[in-house]
Coordinates of C-alpha atoms in Angstrom, one line a residue:
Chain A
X1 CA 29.1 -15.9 37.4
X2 CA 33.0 -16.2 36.7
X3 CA 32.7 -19.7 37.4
X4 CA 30.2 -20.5 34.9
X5 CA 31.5 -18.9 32.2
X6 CA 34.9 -20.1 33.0
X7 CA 33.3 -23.9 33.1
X8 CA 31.6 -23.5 29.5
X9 CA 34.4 -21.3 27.5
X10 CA 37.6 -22.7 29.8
X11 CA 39.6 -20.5 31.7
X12 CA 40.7 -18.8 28.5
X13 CA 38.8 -16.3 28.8
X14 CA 39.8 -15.5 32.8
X15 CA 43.5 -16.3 32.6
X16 CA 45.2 -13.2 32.0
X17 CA 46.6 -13.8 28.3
X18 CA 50.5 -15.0 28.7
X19 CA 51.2 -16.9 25.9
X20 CA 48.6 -15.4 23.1
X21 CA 49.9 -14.9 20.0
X22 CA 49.7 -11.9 17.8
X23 CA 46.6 -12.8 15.4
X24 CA 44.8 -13.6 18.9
X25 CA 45.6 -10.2 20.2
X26 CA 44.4 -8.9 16.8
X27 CA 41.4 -10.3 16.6
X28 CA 40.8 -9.0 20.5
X29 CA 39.4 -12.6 21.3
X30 CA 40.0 -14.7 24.1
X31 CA 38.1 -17.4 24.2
X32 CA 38.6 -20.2 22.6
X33 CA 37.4 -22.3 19.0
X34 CA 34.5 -24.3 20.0
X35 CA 35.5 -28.0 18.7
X36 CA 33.3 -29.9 16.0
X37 CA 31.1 -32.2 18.6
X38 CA 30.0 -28.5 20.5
X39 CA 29.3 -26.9 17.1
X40 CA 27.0 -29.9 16.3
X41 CA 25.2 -30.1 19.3
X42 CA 24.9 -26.4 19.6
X43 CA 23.8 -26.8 16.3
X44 CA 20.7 -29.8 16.8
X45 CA 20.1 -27.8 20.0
X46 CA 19.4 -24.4 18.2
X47 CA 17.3 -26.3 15.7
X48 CA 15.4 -28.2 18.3
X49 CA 14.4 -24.9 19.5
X50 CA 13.4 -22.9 16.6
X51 CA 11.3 -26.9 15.4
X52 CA 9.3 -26.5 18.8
X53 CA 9.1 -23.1 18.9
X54 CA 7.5 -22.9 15.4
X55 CA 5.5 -26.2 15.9
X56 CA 3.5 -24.7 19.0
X57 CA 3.2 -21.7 17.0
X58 CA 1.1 -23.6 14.1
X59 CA -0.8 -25.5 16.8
X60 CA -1.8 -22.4 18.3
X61 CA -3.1 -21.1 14.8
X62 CA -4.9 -24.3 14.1
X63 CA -6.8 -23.9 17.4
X64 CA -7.9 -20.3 16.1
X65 CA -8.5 -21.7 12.3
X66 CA -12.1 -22.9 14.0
X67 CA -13.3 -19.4 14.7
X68 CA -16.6 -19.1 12.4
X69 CA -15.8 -15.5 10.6
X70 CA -15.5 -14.2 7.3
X71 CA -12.9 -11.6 7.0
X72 CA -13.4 -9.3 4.6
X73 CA -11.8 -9.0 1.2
X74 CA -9.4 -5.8 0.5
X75 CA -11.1 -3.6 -1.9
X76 CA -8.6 -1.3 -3.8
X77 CA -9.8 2.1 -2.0
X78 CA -8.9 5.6 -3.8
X79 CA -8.0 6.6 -0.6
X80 CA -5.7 3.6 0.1
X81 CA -2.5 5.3 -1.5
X82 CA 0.3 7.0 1.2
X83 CA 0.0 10.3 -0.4
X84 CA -4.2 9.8 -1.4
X85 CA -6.6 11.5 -0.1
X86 CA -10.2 10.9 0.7
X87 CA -12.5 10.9 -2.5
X88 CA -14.9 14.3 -1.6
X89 CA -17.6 13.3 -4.1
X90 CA -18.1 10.1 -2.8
X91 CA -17.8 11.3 1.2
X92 CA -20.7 14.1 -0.4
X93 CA -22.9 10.8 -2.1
X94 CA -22.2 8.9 0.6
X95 CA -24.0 11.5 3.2
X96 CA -26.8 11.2 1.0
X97 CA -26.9 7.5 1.9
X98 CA -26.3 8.1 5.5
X99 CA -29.5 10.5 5.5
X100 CA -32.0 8.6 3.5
X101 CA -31.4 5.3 4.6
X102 CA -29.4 4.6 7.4
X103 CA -30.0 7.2 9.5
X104 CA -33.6 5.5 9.8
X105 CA -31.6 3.5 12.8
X106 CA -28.2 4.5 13.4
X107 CA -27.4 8.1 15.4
X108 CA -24.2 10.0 14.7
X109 CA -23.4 12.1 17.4
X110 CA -20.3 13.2 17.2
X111 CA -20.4 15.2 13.7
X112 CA -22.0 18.3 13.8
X113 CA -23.3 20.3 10.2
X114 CA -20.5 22.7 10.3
X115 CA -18.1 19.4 9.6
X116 CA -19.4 19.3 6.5
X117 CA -18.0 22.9 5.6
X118 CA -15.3 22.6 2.6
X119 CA -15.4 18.7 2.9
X120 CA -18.5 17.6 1.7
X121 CA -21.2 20.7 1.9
X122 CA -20.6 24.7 1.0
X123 CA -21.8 26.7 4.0
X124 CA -25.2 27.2 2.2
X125 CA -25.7 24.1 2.0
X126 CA -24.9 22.7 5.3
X127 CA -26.9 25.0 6.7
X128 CA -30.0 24.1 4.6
X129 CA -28.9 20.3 5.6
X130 CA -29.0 21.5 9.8
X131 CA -32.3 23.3 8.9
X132 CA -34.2 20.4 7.6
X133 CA -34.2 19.4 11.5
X134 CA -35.8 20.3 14.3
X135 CA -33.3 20.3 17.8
X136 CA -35.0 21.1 21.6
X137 CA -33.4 24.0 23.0
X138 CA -33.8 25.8 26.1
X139 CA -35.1 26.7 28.6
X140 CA -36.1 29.9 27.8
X141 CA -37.4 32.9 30.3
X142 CA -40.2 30.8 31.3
X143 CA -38.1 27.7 32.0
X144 CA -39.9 25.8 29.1
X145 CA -38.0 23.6 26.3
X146 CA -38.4 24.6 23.2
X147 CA -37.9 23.2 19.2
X148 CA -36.2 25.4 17.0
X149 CA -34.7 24.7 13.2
X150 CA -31.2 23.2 14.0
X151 CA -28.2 25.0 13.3
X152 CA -24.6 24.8 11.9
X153 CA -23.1 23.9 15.4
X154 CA -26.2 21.4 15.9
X155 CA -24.8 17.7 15.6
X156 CA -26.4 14.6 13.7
X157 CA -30.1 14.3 15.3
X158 CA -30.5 10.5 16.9
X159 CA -33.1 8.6 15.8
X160 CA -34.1 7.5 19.1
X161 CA -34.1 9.0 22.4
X162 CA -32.1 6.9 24.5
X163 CA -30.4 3.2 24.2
X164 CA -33.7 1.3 25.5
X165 CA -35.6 3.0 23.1
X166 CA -33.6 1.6 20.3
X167 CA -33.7 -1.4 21.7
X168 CA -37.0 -1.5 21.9
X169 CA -37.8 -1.2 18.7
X170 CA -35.4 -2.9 16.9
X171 CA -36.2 -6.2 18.6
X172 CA -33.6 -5.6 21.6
X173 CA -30.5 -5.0 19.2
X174 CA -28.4 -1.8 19.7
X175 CA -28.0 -0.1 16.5
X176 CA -24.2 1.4 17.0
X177 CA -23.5 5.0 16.6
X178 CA -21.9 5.6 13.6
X179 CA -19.5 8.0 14.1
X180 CA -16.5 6.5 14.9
X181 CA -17.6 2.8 13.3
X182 CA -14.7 3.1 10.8
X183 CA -12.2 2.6 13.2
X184 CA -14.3 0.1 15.7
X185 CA -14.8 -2.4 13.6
X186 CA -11.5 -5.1 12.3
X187 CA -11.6 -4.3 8.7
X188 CA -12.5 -1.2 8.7
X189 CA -14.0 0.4 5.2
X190 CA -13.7 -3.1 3.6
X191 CA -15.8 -4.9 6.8
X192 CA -18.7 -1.8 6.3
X193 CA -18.5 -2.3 2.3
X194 CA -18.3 -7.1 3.3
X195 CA -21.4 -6.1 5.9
X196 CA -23.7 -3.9 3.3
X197 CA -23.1 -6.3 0.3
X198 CA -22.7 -9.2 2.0
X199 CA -26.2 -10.3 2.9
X200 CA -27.2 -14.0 1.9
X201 CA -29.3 -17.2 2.3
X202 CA -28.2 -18.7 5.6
X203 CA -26.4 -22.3 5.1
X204 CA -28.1 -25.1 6.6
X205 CA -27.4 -25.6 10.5
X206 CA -26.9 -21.5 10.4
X207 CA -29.4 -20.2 13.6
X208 CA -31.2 -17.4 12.4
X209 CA -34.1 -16.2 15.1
X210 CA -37.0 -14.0 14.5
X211 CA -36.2 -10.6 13.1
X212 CA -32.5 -11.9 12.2
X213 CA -31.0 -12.1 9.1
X214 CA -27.6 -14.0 7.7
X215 CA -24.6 -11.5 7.0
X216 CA -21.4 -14.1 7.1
X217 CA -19.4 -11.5 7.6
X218 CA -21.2 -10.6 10.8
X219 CA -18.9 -12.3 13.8
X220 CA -21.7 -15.1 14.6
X221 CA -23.4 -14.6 11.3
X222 CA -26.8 -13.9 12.6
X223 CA -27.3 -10.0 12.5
X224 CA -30.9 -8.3 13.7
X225 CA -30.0 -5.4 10.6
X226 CA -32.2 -6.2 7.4
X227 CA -30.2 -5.5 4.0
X228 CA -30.8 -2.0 3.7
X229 CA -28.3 -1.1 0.2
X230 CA -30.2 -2.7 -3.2
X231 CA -29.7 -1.4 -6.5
X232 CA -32.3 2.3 -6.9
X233 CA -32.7 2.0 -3.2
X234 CA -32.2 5.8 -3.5
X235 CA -31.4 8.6 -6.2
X236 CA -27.7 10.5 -6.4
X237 CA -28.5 14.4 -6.6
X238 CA -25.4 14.2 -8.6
X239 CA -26.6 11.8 -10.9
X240 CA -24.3 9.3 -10.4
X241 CA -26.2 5.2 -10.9
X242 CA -27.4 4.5 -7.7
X243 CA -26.0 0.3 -7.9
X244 CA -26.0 -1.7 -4.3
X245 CA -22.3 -1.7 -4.7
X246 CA -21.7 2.0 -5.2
X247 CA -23.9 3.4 -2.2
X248 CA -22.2 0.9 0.2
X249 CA -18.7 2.1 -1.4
X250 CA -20.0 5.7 -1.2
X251 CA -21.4 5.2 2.3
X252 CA -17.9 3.7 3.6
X253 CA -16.2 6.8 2.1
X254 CA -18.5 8.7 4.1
X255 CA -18.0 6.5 7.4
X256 CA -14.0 6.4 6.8
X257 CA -14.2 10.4 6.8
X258 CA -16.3 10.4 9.9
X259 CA -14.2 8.3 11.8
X260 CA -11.3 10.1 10.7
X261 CA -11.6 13.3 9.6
X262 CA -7.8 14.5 9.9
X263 CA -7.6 12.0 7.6
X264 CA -6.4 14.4 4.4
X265 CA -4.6 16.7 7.0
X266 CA -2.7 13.6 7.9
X267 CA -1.5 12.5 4.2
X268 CA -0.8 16.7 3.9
X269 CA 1.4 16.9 7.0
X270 CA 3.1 13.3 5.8
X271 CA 4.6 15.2 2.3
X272 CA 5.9 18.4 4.8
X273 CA 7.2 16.1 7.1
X274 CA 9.2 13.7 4.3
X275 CA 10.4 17.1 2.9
X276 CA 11.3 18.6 6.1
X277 CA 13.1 15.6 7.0
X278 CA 14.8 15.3 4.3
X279 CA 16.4 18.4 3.9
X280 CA 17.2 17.7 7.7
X281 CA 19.1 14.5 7.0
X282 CA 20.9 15.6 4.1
X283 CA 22.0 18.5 6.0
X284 CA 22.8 16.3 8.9
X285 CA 25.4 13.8 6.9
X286 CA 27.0 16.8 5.3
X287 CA 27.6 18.5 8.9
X288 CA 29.0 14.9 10.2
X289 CA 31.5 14.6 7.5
X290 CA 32.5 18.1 7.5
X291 CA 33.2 17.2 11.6
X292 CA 34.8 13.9 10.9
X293 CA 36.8 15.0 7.7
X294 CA 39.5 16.3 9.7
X295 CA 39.9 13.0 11.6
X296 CA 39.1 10.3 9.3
X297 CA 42.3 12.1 7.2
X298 CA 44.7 12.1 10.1
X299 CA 47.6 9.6 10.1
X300 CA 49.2 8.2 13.1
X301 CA 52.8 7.3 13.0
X302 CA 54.5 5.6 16.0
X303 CA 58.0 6.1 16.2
X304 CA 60.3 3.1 18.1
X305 CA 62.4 5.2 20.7
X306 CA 65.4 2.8 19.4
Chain B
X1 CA 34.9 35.4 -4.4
X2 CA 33.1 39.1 -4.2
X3 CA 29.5 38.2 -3.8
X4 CA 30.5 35.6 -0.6
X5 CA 32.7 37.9 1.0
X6 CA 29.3 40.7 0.9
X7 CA 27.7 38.5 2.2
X8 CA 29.7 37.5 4.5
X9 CA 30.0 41.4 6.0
X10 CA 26.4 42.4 5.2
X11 CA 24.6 39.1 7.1
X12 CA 26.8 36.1 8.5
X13 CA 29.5 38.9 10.5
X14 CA 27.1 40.4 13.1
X15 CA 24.5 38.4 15.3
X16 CA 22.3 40.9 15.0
X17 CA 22.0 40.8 11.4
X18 CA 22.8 36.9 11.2
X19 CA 19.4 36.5 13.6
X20 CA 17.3 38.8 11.4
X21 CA 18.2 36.7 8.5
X22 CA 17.6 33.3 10.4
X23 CA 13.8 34.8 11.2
X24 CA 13.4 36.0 7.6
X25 CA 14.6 33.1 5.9
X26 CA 12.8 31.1 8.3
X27 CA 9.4 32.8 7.2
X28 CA 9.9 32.5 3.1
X29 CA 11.3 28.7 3.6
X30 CA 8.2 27.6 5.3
X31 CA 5.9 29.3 2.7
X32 CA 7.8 27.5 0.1
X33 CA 7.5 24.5 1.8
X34 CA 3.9 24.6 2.4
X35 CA 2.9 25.9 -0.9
X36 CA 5.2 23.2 -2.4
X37 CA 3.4 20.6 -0.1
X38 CA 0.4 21.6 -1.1
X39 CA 1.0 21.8 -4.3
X40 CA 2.2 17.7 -4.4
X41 CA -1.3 17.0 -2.5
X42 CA -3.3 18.8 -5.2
X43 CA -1.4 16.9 -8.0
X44 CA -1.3 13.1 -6.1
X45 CA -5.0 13.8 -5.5
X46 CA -6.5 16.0 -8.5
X47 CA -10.3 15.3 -8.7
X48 CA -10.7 13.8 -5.7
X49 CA -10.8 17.3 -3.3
X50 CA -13.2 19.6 -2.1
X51 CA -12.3 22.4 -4.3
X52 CA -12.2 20.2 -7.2
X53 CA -15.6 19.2 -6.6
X54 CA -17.1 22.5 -5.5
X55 CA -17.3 24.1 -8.7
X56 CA -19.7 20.9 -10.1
X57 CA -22.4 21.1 -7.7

């Protein structure tokens, strides 16, 4: 190791320093000015570097360039902002969508009624919503199943018994559980909005089987889920016009809350935490220069003995 | 000079007094800063939240 590092800066820096001069010493450097001939081929061998480096890099995203996917455009959410939070009317409209038209196919198992309380639903009315189905419970004293009205602590009822049965009849497509679809798809809120309004004629050479449809911005394009989201495709309770557009926006809302439904906590505990913090900082710099006051004001003389 | 100097012997001189402020202060600084939290939500987000929303059903 010495030797190397003696070869390439000379034994300046190894030698103990005899004759340095003063600025040398000042400067606390030993090793020597590189001369103009290093500096320029330290200089073409930097660049040389950085060309290839940055040349492989582009070749490696032209190779991905041919991946057959349409990303979907950023829509400007109301809930996009640091400090926004979810939109509650639309997450309310868009459980309206969820249960008229795509619960048809798609379970949710993971929210239960009671979620609904203070987000969506009053307590009435989530329990009317968990009463409109019917849950098997049991056994009772006989050992027999039983159906009973479902209740706030019932989850989302599955349209189909098992995988195979959705399979089945949705001509051997899965459709995904919703609950969590949010934040397992890239894109997120603006790939659900790109997937519901996105349907269109397939381009010539597109393979589209039986039962398939052409979404582009399906990864592969072909996808065995029929446009469900036209304009009146369903009323709003709330009156609101029921366009294409706003019942996939409303139904994303819904999905986005669903997926994440610490999401307002979140943006709540962000403002505590930016005050908190900086109170704690400010409090923090005024504590270091109280320390440090007392020696970033001292002076140090030094007295020659002669 | 008066008032820091009373509070000086009332609060800051003894630990016991000194900790029963620390845990009082403690409680009425986190209310504040909760309330005045919540408060910034409510106003970043008016319209948007369930109790804004409630009320029109």
């Amino acid at each position: 190791m010495a030797a190397t590092v003696g070869r390439i800066c000379g034994a300046g820096l190894l030698k103990s320093a005899n004759g340095a001069s003063v600025t040398q010493i000042s400067s606390f450097s030993t090793s020597r000015e590189w001369t103009r001939g290093r500096k320029a081929l330290m200089g073409t061998l930097g660049m040389l570097a950085g060309g290839t480096g940055a040349l492989l890099f582009a070749l490696d995203r032209s190779v991905k360039a041919s991946d057959l996917e349409l990303h979907p455009p950023k829509n400007p959410w109301s809930h996009d902002g640091i400090l926004s939070s979810l939109d509650h009317a639309g997450i309310r409209r868009g459980y309206e969508v969820y249960k008229q038209v795509c619960a048809a196919c798609h379970s949710m198992r993971f929210i239960a009624y009671r979620n609904l309380i203070g987000v969506s639903h009053t307590e009435a009315e989530a329990k009317a919503e968990a009463e409109e189905i019917m849950v098997t419970d049991g056994p009772d004293e006989l050992g027999n199943m039983f159906k009973r009205p479902g209740k706030l602590s019932d989850y989302f009822p599955s349209p189909y018994p098992n995988e195979e049965a959705a399979r089945a009849a949705n001509n051997g497509a899965y459709p995904p559980d919703l609950s969590y679809i949010v934040d397992a798809r890239h894109g997120g809120e603006d790939y659900i909005f790109a997937l519901l309004t996105g349907y269109c004629d397939p381009p010539a050479g597109a393979v589209i089987r039986e039962g398939q449809y052409f979404n582009p911005y399906f990864p592969g394009g072909a996808i065995s889920m029929a446009q469900a989201l036209y304009n009146e495709a369903m009323e709003y309770t709330d009156g609101t016009p029921a366009t294409a557009s706003q019942l996939a926006k409303d139904v994303s809302t819904f999905l986005k809350w669903t997926s994440e439904p610490d999401f307002d906590d979140r943006k709540r505990m962000f403002i505590k935490a930016v005050g908190i913090f900086s109170i704690l900082i400010a409090l923090t710099y005024y504590l270091k220069r109280h320390k440090w006051s007392s020696i970033k004001t001292r002076k140090i003389e030094f007295k020659p003995r002669n | 000079m008066a008032l820091s100097s009373t509070i000086y012997n009332t609060i800051f001189k003894r630990t016991s007094t000194f900790a029963l402020a620390c845990g009082i202060s403690a409680f009425f600084f986190e209310r504040t800063l909760d309330l005045g939290s919540e408060t910034v939500f409510e106003k970043v987000n008016q319209g948007k939240l369930w109790n804004d929303m409630k009320d029109k059903l």
